[in-house]
Amino acid sequence: TSLKVYKSADGIGAIEVIDGQKETSDDECIDRNGNIVTFSDAEYLMGVEHPNGTLSLSPVAGTPSQFDTVRPE
């Protein structure tokens, strides 16, 4: 997956969550759009993504220690 590639690449420290871009998106997806999360949290989000979901992940430059954990409730 792209997440594995991002995790192994030098200079990638976190993941930006891209979601909730459709008119039919639910509030949870809209709320997490733009969040910067750790690799672990990105894996979690991919694991709980609903069928036909629109969740995408984008790499963020930096070091992992620069970013806080953000996990939806």
N, CA, C and O atoms as a CHARMM CRD file, in Angstrom:
* protein
*
  292
    1    1 THR  N      0.83300  -1.19600   0.00000 PROA 1      0.00000
    2    1 THR  CA     0.00000   0.00000   0.00000 PROA 1      0.00000
    3    1 THR  C      0.87100   1.25100   0.00000 PROA 1      0.00000
    4    1 THR  O      2.06000   1.19700   0.31600 PROA 1      0.00000
    5    2 SER  N      0.26800   2.36100  -0.35400 PROA 2      0.00000
    6    2 SER  CA     1.01700   3.61200  -0.35500 PROA 2      0.00000
    7    2 SER  C      1.49900   3.96700   1.04700 PROA 2      0.00000
    8    2 SER  O      2.56100   4.57000   1.19700 PROA 2      0.00000
    9    3 LEU  N      0.74300   3.60500   2.06300 PROA 3      0.00000
   10    3 LEU  CA     1.14800   3.90200   3.43500 PROA 3      0.00000
   11    3 LEU  C      2.47900   3.22900   3.77800 PROA 3      0.00000
   12    3 LEU  O      3.31800   3.83400   4.44500 PROA 3      0.00000
   13    4 LYS  N      2.67900   2.01000   3.33800 PROA 4      0.00000
   14    4 LYS  CA     3.94800   1.30800   3.57600 PROA 4      0.00000
   15    4 LYS  C      5.10400   2.02600   2.88700 PROA 4      0.00000
   16    4 LYS  O      6.19900   2.12500   3.44000 PROA 4      0.00000
   17    5 VAL  N      4.86000   2.51600   1.70400 PROA 5      0.00000
   18    5 VAL  CA     5.89600   3.24700   0.96800 PROA 5      0.00000
   19    5 VAL  C      6.22900   4.54400   1.69900 PROA 5      0.00000
   20    5 VAL  O      7.40300   4.87600   1.86200 PROA 5      0.00000
   21    6 TYR  N      5.21300   5.27700   2.13900 PROA 6      0.00000
   22    6 TYR  CA     5.44000   6.52100   2.87500 PROA 6      0.00000
   23    6 TYR  C      6.24400   6.25700   4.14700 PROA 6      0.00000
   24    6 TYR  O      7.17200   6.99600   4.47600 PROA 6      0.00000
   25    7 LYS  N      5.87600   5.20200   4.84700 PROA 7      0.00000
   26    7 LYS  CA     6.52400   4.88100   6.12300 PROA 7      0.00000
   27    7 LYS  C      8.00200   4.55200   5.93400 PROA 7      0.00000
   28    7 LYS  O      8.82100   4.86200   6.79900 PROA 7      0.00000
   29    8 SER  N      8.34100   3.93600   4.82900 PROA 8      0.00000
   30    8 SER  CA     9.73000   3.54000   4.59100 PROA 8      0.00000
   31    8 SER  C     10.56200   4.64900   3.94200 PROA 8      0.00000
   32    8 SER  O     11.78500   4.53200   3.86100 PROA 8      0.00000
   33    9 ALA  N      9.92200   5.71100   3.48600 PROA 9      0.00000
   34    9 ALA  CA    10.64500   6.79000   2.80000 PROA 9      0.00000
   35    9 ALA  C     11.29700   7.74300   3.79900 PROA 9      0.00000
   36    9 ALA  O     10.69300   8.10800   4.80700 PROA 9      0.00000
   37   10 ASP  N     12.51400   8.13400   3.51600 PROA 10     0.00000
   38   10 ASP  CA    13.18300   9.14000   4.33800 PROA 10     0.00000
   39   10 ASP  C     12.49000  10.48600   4.16200 PROA 10     0.00000
   40   10 ASP  O     12.08600  10.85200   3.05800 PROA 10     0.00000
   41   11 GLY  N     12.36100  11.21000   5.25900 PROA 11     0.00000
   42   11 GLY  CA    11.81100  12.55800   5.19400 PROA 11     0.00000
   43   11 GLY  C     10.30600  12.65000   5.29100 PROA 11     0.00000
   44   11 GLY  O      9.76000  13.75300   5.26200 PROA 11     0.00000
   45   12 ILE  N      9.61300  11.52100   5.40600 PROA 12     0.00000
   46   12 ILE  CA     8.15800  11.53100   5.59200 PROA 12     0.00000
   47   12 ILE  C      7.89600  11.24200   7.05500 PROA 12     0.00000
   48   12 ILE  O      8.26000  10.17800   7.55600 PROA 12     0.00000
   49   13 GLY  N      7.25600  12.19800   7.75400 PROA 13     0.00000
   50   13 GLY  CA     7.08900  12.06500   9.18800 PROA 13     0.00000
   51   13 GLY  C      5.68000  11.81600   9.65500 PROA 13     0.00000
   52   13 GLY  O      5.47000  11.41500  10.80000 PROA 13     0.00000
   53   14 ALA  N      4.70600  12.04600   8.79000 PROA 14     0.00000
   54   14 ALA  CA     3.30800  11.89500   9.19200 PROA 14     0.00000
   55   14 ALA  C      2.45800  11.76400   7.93400 PROA 14     0.00000
   56   14 ALA  O      2.96000  11.75900   6.81000 PROA 14     0.00000
   57   15 ILE  N      1.17200  11.65800   8.16300 PROA 15     0.00000
   58   15 ILE  CA     0.21100  11.46800   7.07900 PROA 15     0.00000
   59   15 ILE  C     -0.90900  12.49800   7.21100 PROA 15     0.00000
   60   15 ILE  O     -1.42500  12.73200   8.30400 PROA 15     0.00000
   61   16 GLU  N     -1.27600  13.10400   6.09300 PROA 16     0.00000
   62   16 GLU  CA    -2.45900  13.97300   6.07300 PROA 16     0.00000
   63   16 GLU  C     -3.65300  13.15000   5.61200 PROA 16     0.00000
   64   16 GLU  O     -3.57500  12.41600   4.62700 PROA 16     0.00000
   65   17 VAL  N     -4.75000  13.28300   6.33100 PROA 17     0.00000
   66   17 VAL  CA    -5.98400  12.56900   6.00900 PROA 17     0.00000
   67   17 VAL  C     -6.80100  13.43100   5.04900 PROA 17     0.00000
   68   17 VAL  O     -7.06100  14.60400   5.31400 PROA 17     0.00000
   69   18 ILE  N     -7.19600  12.83700   3.94500 PROA 18     0.00000
   70   18 ILE  CA    -8.03900  13.51700   2.96900 PROA 18     0.00000
   71   18 ILE  C     -9.33000  12.71300   2.86300 PROA 18     0.00000
   72   18 ILE  O     -9.32100  11.54600   2.47200 PROA 18     0.00000
   73   19 ASP  N    -10.43900  13.35900   3.21800 PROA 19     0.00000
   74   19 ASP  CA   -11.72600  12.65400   3.24400 PROA 19     0.00000
   75   19 ASP  C    -12.84600  13.66600   3.27200 PROA 19     0.00000
   76   19 ASP  O    -12.60800  14.86100   3.44500 PROA 19     0.00000
   77   20 GLY  N    -14.05600  13.19600   3.10300 PROA 20     0.00000
   78   20 GLY  CA   -15.22900  14.05900   3.22400 PROA 20     0.00000
   79   20 GLY  C    -15.36000  15.07300   2.11300 PROA 20     0.00000
   80   20 GLY  O    -15.84300  16.18000   2.34800 PROA 20     0.00000
   81   21 GLN  N    -14.94500  14.72800   0.91800 PROA 21     0.00000
   82   21 GLN  CA   -14.95200  15.66600  -0.20200 PROA 21     0.00000
   83   21 GLN  C    -16.21300  15.59700  -1.06500 PROA 21     0.00000
   84   21 GLN  O    -16.37000  16.38400  -1.99900 PROA 21     0.00000
   85   22 LYS  N    -17.10000  14.66700  -0.75600 PROA 22     0.00000
   86   22 LYS  CA   -18.30800  14.50300  -1.56600 PROA 22     0.00000
   87   22 LYS  C    -19.51200  15.11500  -0.86100 PROA 22     0.00000
   88   22 LYS  O    -19.51400  15.26700   0.36100 PROA 22     0.00000
   89   23 GLU  N    -20.51100  15.45700  -1.61900 PROA 23     0.00000
   90   23 GLU  CA   -21.75100  15.99600  -1.04200 PROA 23     0.00000
   91   23 GLU  C    -22.41000  15.00600  -0.09500 PROA 23     0.00000
   92   23 GLU  O    -23.11100  15.40400   0.83400 PROA 23     0.00000
   93   24 THR  N    -22.18800  13.72300  -0.32600 PROA 24     0.00000
   94   24 THR  CA   -22.82000  12.68200   0.48200 PROA 24     0.00000
   95   24 THR  C    -21.95400  12.24300   1.67000 PROA 24     0.00000
   96   24 THR  O    -22.31300  11.30300   2.37800 PROA 24     0.00000
   97   25 SER  N    -20.82600  12.91000   1.89300 PROA 25     0.00000
   98   25 SER  CA   -19.92800  12.53300   2.99400 PROA 25     0.00000
   99   25 SER  C    -20.59400  12.73900   4.34300 PROA 25     0.00000
  100   25 SER  O    -21.35800  13.68400   4.53900 PROA 25     0.00000
  101   26 ASP  N    -20.28700  11.82600   5.28200 PROA 26     0.00000
  102   26 ASP  CA   -20.84300  11.97500   6.62800 PROA 26     0.00000
  103   26 ASP  C    -19.95800  12.91100   7.45700 PROA 26     0.00000
  104   26 ASP  O    -18.84000  13.24100   7.06100 PROA 26     0.00000
  105   27 ASP  N    -20.48000  13.33100   8.61500 PROA 27     0.00000
  106   27 ASP  CA   -19.78700  14.30600   9.46200 PROA 27     0.00000
  107   27 ASP  C    -18.42500  13.80200   9.92600 PROA 27     0.00000
  108   27 ASP  O    -17.47500  14.58300   9.99900 PROA 27     0.00000
  109   28 GLU  N    -18.31200  12.52100  10.23800 PROA 28     0.00000
  110   28 GLU  CA   -17.03700  11.95700  10.69500 PROA 28     0.00000
  111   28 GLU  C    -15.95600  12.12500   9.63300 PROA 28     0.00000
  112   28 GLU  O    -14.82600  12.50400   9.94100 PROA 28     0.00000
  113   29 CYS  N    -16.30700  11.84300   8.39100 PROA 29     0.00000
  114   29 CYS  CA   -15.34100  11.97400   7.29700 PROA 29     0.00000
  115   29 CYS  C    -14.97400  13.43800   7.06200 PROA 29     0.00000
  116   29 CYS  O    -13.80700  13.76000   6.84200 PROA 29     0.00000
  117   30 ILE  N    -15.94900  14.30100   7.10900 PROA 30     0.00000
  118   30 ILE  CA   -15.70700  15.73400   6.91900 PROA 30     0.00000
  119   30 ILE  C    -14.81400  16.26400   8.03100 PROA 30     0.00000
  120   30 ILE  O    -13.89900  17.04600   7.77400 PROA 30     0.00000
  121   31 ASP  N    -15.07300  15.84300   9.26700 PROA 31     0.00000
  122   31 ASP  CA   -14.30700  16.33500  10.41800 PROA 31     0.00000
  123   31 ASP  C    -12.84300  15.90900  10.39300 PROA 31     0.00000
  124   31 ASP  O    -11.98000  16.65500  10.85700 PROA 31     0.00000
  125   32 ARG  N    -12.54900  14.74000   9.86800 PROA 32     0.00000
  126   32 ARG  CA   -11.15500  14.28500   9.87800 PROA 32     0.00000
  127   32 ARG  C    -10.36000  14.78100   8.67800 PROA 32     0.00000
  128   32 ARG  O     -9.14000  14.62300   8.63500 PROA 32     0.00000
  129   33 ASN  N    -11.03400  15.37600   7.71300 PROA 33     0.00000
  130   33 ASN  CA   -10.34300  15.89300   6.53600 PROA 33     0.00000
  131   33 ASN  C     -9.30500  16.94000   6.94400 PROA 33     0.00000
  132   33 ASN  O     -9.61200  17.89100   7.66300 PROA 33     0.00000
  133   34 GLY  N     -8.08400  16.75000   6.47700 PROA 34     0.00000
  134   34 GLY  CA    -7.01300  17.69200   6.76000 PROA 34     0.00000
  135   34 GLY  C     -6.21800  17.40600   8.02200 PROA 34     0.00000
  136   34 GLY  O     -5.20100  18.05500   8.26700 PROA 34     0.00000
  137   35 ASN  N     -6.66200  16.43800   8.83800 PROA 35     0.00000
  138   35 ASN  CA    -5.91000  16.08800  10.04200 PROA 35     0.00000
  139   35 ASN  C     -4.54300  15.52500   9.66400 PROA 35     0.00000
  140   35 ASN  O     -4.39800  14.81900   8.66600 PROA 35     0.00000
  141   36 ILE  N     -3.55100  15.85200  10.47600 PROA 36     0.00000
  142   36 ILE  CA    -2.22100  15.27700  10.34000 PROA 36     0.00000
  143   36 ILE  C     -2.09300  14.21500  11.42000 PROA 36     0.00000
  144   36 ILE  O     -2.25500  14.50700  12.60500 PROA 36     0.00000
  145   37 VAL  N     -1.80100  12.97500  11.01000 PROA 37     0.00000
  146   37 VAL  CA    -1.76900  11.85800  11.94400 PROA 37     0.00000
  147   37 VAL  C     -0.46800  11.07500  11.80800 PROA 37     0.00000
  148   37 VAL  O      0.24500  11.19500  10.81200 PROA 37     0.00000
  149   38 THR  N     -0.17600  10.27500  12.82200 PROA 38     0.00000
  150   38 THR  CA     0.98200   9.39000  12.78800 PROA 38     0.00000
  151   38 THR  C      0.70900   8.22300  11.83700 PROA 38     0.00000
  152   38 THR  O     -0.42600   8.00000  11.41500 PROA 38     0.00000
  153   39 PHE  N      1.76600   7.49000  11.51200 PROA 39     0.00000
  154   39 PHE  CA     1.59800   6.29700  10.67200 PROA 39     0.00000
  155   39 PHE  C      0.67100   5.29300  11.34700 PROA 39     0.00000
  156   39 PHE  O     -0.16500   4.67600  10.68700 PROA 39     0.00000
  157   40 SER  N      0.81400   5.13200  12.63200 PROA 40     0.00000
  158   40 SER  CA    -0.02300   4.19800  13.38300 PROA 40     0.00000
  159   40 SER  C     -1.49500   4.59300  13.29700 PROA 40     0.00000
  160   40 SER  O     -2.36000   3.74400  13.08400 PROA 40     0.00000
  161   41 ASP  N     -1.77000   5.87200  13.46200 PROA 41     0.00000
  162   41 ASP  CA    -3.16100   6.32900  13.38000 PROA 41     0.00000
  163   41 ASP  C     -3.70000   6.21700  11.95400 PROA 41     0.00000
  164   41 ASP  O     -4.88300   5.93800  11.76200 PROA 41     0.00000
  165   42 ALA  N     -2.85400   6.42900  10.96800 PROA 42     0.00000
  166   42 ALA  CA    -3.28500   6.26400   9.57800 PROA 42     0.00000
  167   42 ALA  C     -3.67200   4.80700   9.31100 PROA 42     0.00000
  168   42 ALA  O     -4.66600   4.53600   8.63700 PROA 42     0.00000
  169   43 GLU  N     -2.88900   3.88200   9.83900 PROA 43     0.00000
  170   43 GLU  CA    -3.21700   2.45900   9.70300 PROA 43     0.00000
  171   43 GLU  C     -4.54900   2.15100  10.38200 PROA 43     0.00000
  172   43 GLU  O     -5.36700   1.40300   9.84700 PROA 43     0.00000
  173   44 TYR  N     -4.76000   2.72800  11.55700 PROA 44     0.00000
  174   44 TYR  CA    -6.02700   2.54700  12.27100 PROA 44     0.00000
  175   44 TYR  C     -7.19200   3.05800  11.42500 PROA 44     0.00000
  176   44 TYR  O     -8.19800   2.36700  11.26300 PROA 44     0.00000
  177   45 LEU  N     -7.05500   4.26600  10.88800 PROA 45     0.00000
  178   45 LEU  CA    -8.13400   4.85100  10.09000 PROA 45     0.00000
  179   45 LEU  C     -8.44900   4.01700   8.86100 PROA 45     0.00000
  180   45 LEU  O     -9.61400   3.85600   8.49800 PROA 45     0.00000
  181   46 MET  N     -7.41300   3.48500   8.21900 PROA 46     0.00000
  182   46 MET  CA    -7.65100   2.62000   7.05700 PROA 46     0.00000
  183   46 MET  C     -8.38400   1.34800   7.47000 PROA 46     0.00000
  184   46 MET  O     -9.20600   0.82500   6.71800 PROA 46     0.00000
  185   47 GLY  N     -8.08300   0.85800   8.66300 PROA 47     0.00000
  186   47 GLY  CA    -8.72400  -0.36200   9.14600 PROA 47     0.00000
  187   47 GLY  C    -10.19400  -0.20500   9.48100 PROA 47     0.00000
  188   47 GLY  O    -10.95300  -1.17200   9.41500 PROA 47     0.00000
  189   48 VAL  N    -10.60500   1.00500   9.84100 PROA 48     0.00000
  190   48 VAL  CA   -12.01100   1.23400  10.21100 PROA 48     0.00000
  191   48 VAL  C    -12.78700   1.96900   9.12200 PROA 48     0.00000
  192   48 VAL  O    -13.94500   2.33500   9.32200 PROA 48     0.00000
  193   49 GLU  N    -12.16000   2.18100   7.98800 PROA 49     0.00000
  194   49 GLU  CA   -12.84000   2.85300   6.88200 PROA 49     0.00000
  195   49 GLU  C    -14.03000   2.02300   6.43000 PROA 49     0.00000
  196   49 GLU  O    -13.94400   0.80000   6.31800 PROA 49     0.00000
  197   50 HSD  N    -15.14700   2.70300   6.17000 PROA 50     0.00000
  198   50 HSD  CA   -16.36200   1.98200   5.77100 PROA 50     0.00000
  199   50 HSD  C    -16.31100   1.60000   4.28900 PROA 50     0.00000
  200   50 HSD  O    -15.56100   2.19100   3.51300 PROA 50     0.00000
  201   51 PRO  N    -17.12100   0.59900   3.90500 PROA 51     0.00000
  202   51 PRO  CA   -17.14300   0.17200   2.50200 PROA 51     0.00000
  203   51 PRO  C    -17.46000   1.35600   1.58800 PROA 51     0.00000
  204   51 PRO  O    -18.25800   2.22400   1.93900 PROA 51     0.00000
  205   52 ASN  N    -16.84100   1.38100   0.44000 PROA 52     0.00000
  206   52 ASN  CA   -17.01500   2.45800  -0.53300 PROA 52     0.00000
  207   52 ASN  C    -16.57400   3.82000   0.01300 PROA 52     0.00000
  208   52 ASN  O    -17.02800   4.86400  -0.45700 PROA 52     0.00000
  209   53 GLY  N    -15.69100   3.79600   1.00000 PROA 53     0.00000
  210   53 GLY  CA   -15.19800   5.03500   1.59100 PROA 53     0.00000
  211   53 GLY  C    -14.30500   5.81000   0.63600 PROA 53     0.00000
  212   53 GLY  O    -13.84400   5.28000  -0.37400 PROA 53     0.00000
  213   54 THR  N    -14.07000   7.06100   0.96700 PROA 54     0.00000
  214   54 THR  CA   -13.28400   7.93800   0.10700 PROA 54     0.00000
  215   54 THR  C    -11.98500   8.39300   0.77900 PROA 54     0.00000
  216   54 THR  O    -11.34600   9.33500   0.31000 PROA 54     0.00000
  217   55 LEU  N    -11.59300   7.73400   1.86700 PROA 55     0.00000
  218   55 LEU  CA   -10.39700   8.10300   2.60300 PROA 55     0.00000
  219   55 LEU  C     -9.15700   7.96800   1.73400 PROA 55     0.00000
  220   55 LEU  O     -8.93100   6.93500   1.10400 PROA 55     0.00000
  221   56 SER  N     -8.35300   9.03300   1.71200 PROA 56     0.00000
  222   56 SER  CA    -7.06100   9.02400   1.03300 PROA 56     0.00000
  223   56 SER  C     -6.01000   9.50700   2.01500 PROA 56     0.00000
  224   56 SER  O     -6.31800  10.22700   2.96400 PROA 56     0.00000
  225   57 LEU  N     -4.78300   9.11300   1.78500 PROA 57     0.00000
  226   57 LEU  CA    -3.68400   9.50600   2.65700 PROA 57     0.00000
  227   57 LEU  C     -2.61000  10.17400   1.82700 PROA 57     0.00000
  228   57 LEU  O     -2.29700   9.73900   0.71800 PROA 57     0.00000
  229   58 SER  N     -2.04600  11.24300   2.37900 PROA 58     0.00000
  230   58 SER  CA    -1.00300  11.98700   1.68300 PROA 58     0.00000
  231   58 SER  C      0.19300  12.15700   2.61600 PROA 58     0.00000
  232   58 SER  O      0.00800  12.45200   3.79700 PROA 58     0.00000
  233   59 PRO  N      1.42200  11.97800   2.10900 PROA 59     0.00000
  234   59 PRO  CA     2.59900  12.09400   2.96700 PROA 59     0.00000
  235   59 PRO  C      2.85700  13.54100   3.38400 PROA 59     0.00000
  236   59 PRO  O      2.58100  14.48200   2.63900 PROA 59     0.00000
  237   60 VAL  N      3.39200  13.69000   4.59300 PROA 60     0.00000
  238   60 VAL  CA     3.76400  15.00100   5.12300 PROA 60     0.00000
  239   60 VAL  C      5.24900  14.95200   5.47700 PROA 60     0.00000
  240   60 VAL  O      5.69100  14.06500   6.20700 PROA 60     0.00000
  241   61 ALA  N      6.00300  15.89400   4.96300 PROA 61     0.00000
  242   61 ALA  CA     7.44800  15.92800   5.22200 PROA 61     0.00000
  243   61 ALA  C      7.72900  16.25500   6.68400 PROA 61     0.00000
  244   61 ALA  O      6.98300  16.99900   7.32100 PROA 61     0.00000
  245   62 GLY  N      8.79800  15.69900   7.19800 PROA 62     0.00000
  246   62 GLY  CA     9.20800  15.95500   8.56900 PROA 62     0.00000
  247   62 GLY  C      9.71800  14.68400   9.20800 PROA 62     0.00000
  248   62 GLY  O     10.02000  13.70400   8.52800 PROA 62     0.00000
  249   63 THR  N      9.81100  14.71500  10.53300 PROA 63     0.00000
  250   63 THR  CA    10.19200  13.53100  11.28800 PROA 63     0.00000
  251   63 THR  C      9.01600  13.11600  12.15100 PROA 63     0.00000
  252   63 THR  O      8.24600  13.97100  12.58800 PROA 63     0.00000
  253   64 PRO  N      8.85800  11.82400  12.40700 PROA 64     0.00000
  254   64 PRO  CA     7.71100  11.36700  13.19300 PROA 64     0.00000
  255   64 PRO  C      7.58100  12.05200  14.55200 PROA 64     0.00000
  256   64 PRO  O      6.46400  12.25200  15.03000 PROA 64     0.00000
  257   65 SER  N      8.67900  12.41000  15.17200 PROA 65     0.00000
  258   65 SER  CA     8.61100  13.02900  16.50400 PROA 65     0.00000
  259   65 SER  C      8.01000  14.43000  16.48300 PROA 65     0.00000
  260   65 SER  O      7.67900  14.96700  17.54100 PROA 65     0.00000
  261   66 GLN  N      7.86300  15.03200  15.31300 PROA 66     0.00000
  262   66 GLN  CA     7.28500  16.37400  15.20600 PROA 66     0.00000
  263   66 GLN  C      5.76700  16.37400  15.32900 PROA 66     0.00000
  264   66 GLN  O      5.16600  17.43000  15.53100 PROA 66     0.00000
  265   67 PHE  N      5.14600  15.22500  15.21300 PROA 67     0.00000
  266   67 PHE  CA     3.69400  15.17400  15.09800 PROA 67     0.00000
  267   67 PHE  C      3.04900  14.45300  16.27600 PROA 67     0.00000
  268   67 PHE  O      3.55100  13.43200  16.74800 PROA 67     0.00000
  269   68 ASP  N      1.93700  14.99700  16.73900 PROA 68     0.00000
  270   68 ASP  CA     1.16000  14.39500  17.81700 PROA 68     0.00000
  271   68 ASP  C      0.20900  13.36200  17.26900 PROA 68     0.00000
  272   68 ASP  O     -0.13000  13.38800  16.08600 PROA 68     0.00000
  273   69 THR  N     -0.22300  12.45700  18.11200 PROA 69     0.00000
  274   69 THR  CA    -1.21000  11.46300  17.73900 PROA 69     0.00000
  275   69 THR  C     -2.58800  12.08500  17.74500 PROA 69     0.00000
  276   69 THR  O     -2.97400  12.74200  18.71100 PROA 69     0.00000
  277   70 VAL  N     -3.33100  11.88100  16.67200 PROA 70     0.00000
  278   70 VAL  CA    -4.71000  12.35700  16.58700 PROA 70     0.00000
  279   70 VAL  C     -5.56400  11.16300  16.17600 PROA 70     0.00000
  280   70 VAL  O     -5.43300  10.65900  15.06000 PROA 70     0.00000
  281   71 ARG  N     -6.42200  10.71700  17.05900 PROA 71     0.00000
  282   71 ARG  CA    -7.27900   9.57300  16.75400 PROA 71     0.00000
  283   71 ARG  C     -8.73300   9.98600  16.97100 PROA 71     0.00000
  284   71 ARG  O     -9.07800  10.48400  18.04200 PROA 71     0.00000
  285   72 PRO  N     -9.58100   9.78700  15.97600 PROA 72     0.00000
  286   72 PRO  CA   -10.99100  10.14200  16.16200 PROA 72     0.00000
  287   72 PRO  C    -11.62100   9.31200  17.26300 PROA 72     0.00000
  288   72 PRO  O    -11.24200   8.16300  17.49200 PROA 72     0.00000
  289   73 GLU  N    -12.57300   9.90200  17.93000 PROA 73     0.00000
  290   73 GLU  CA   -13.25700   9.20300  19.03900 PROA 73     0.00000
  291   73 GLU  C    -14.32400   8.28800  18.52100 PROA 73     0.00000
  292   73 GLU  O    -15.00000   7.62200  19.30600 PROA 73     0.00000
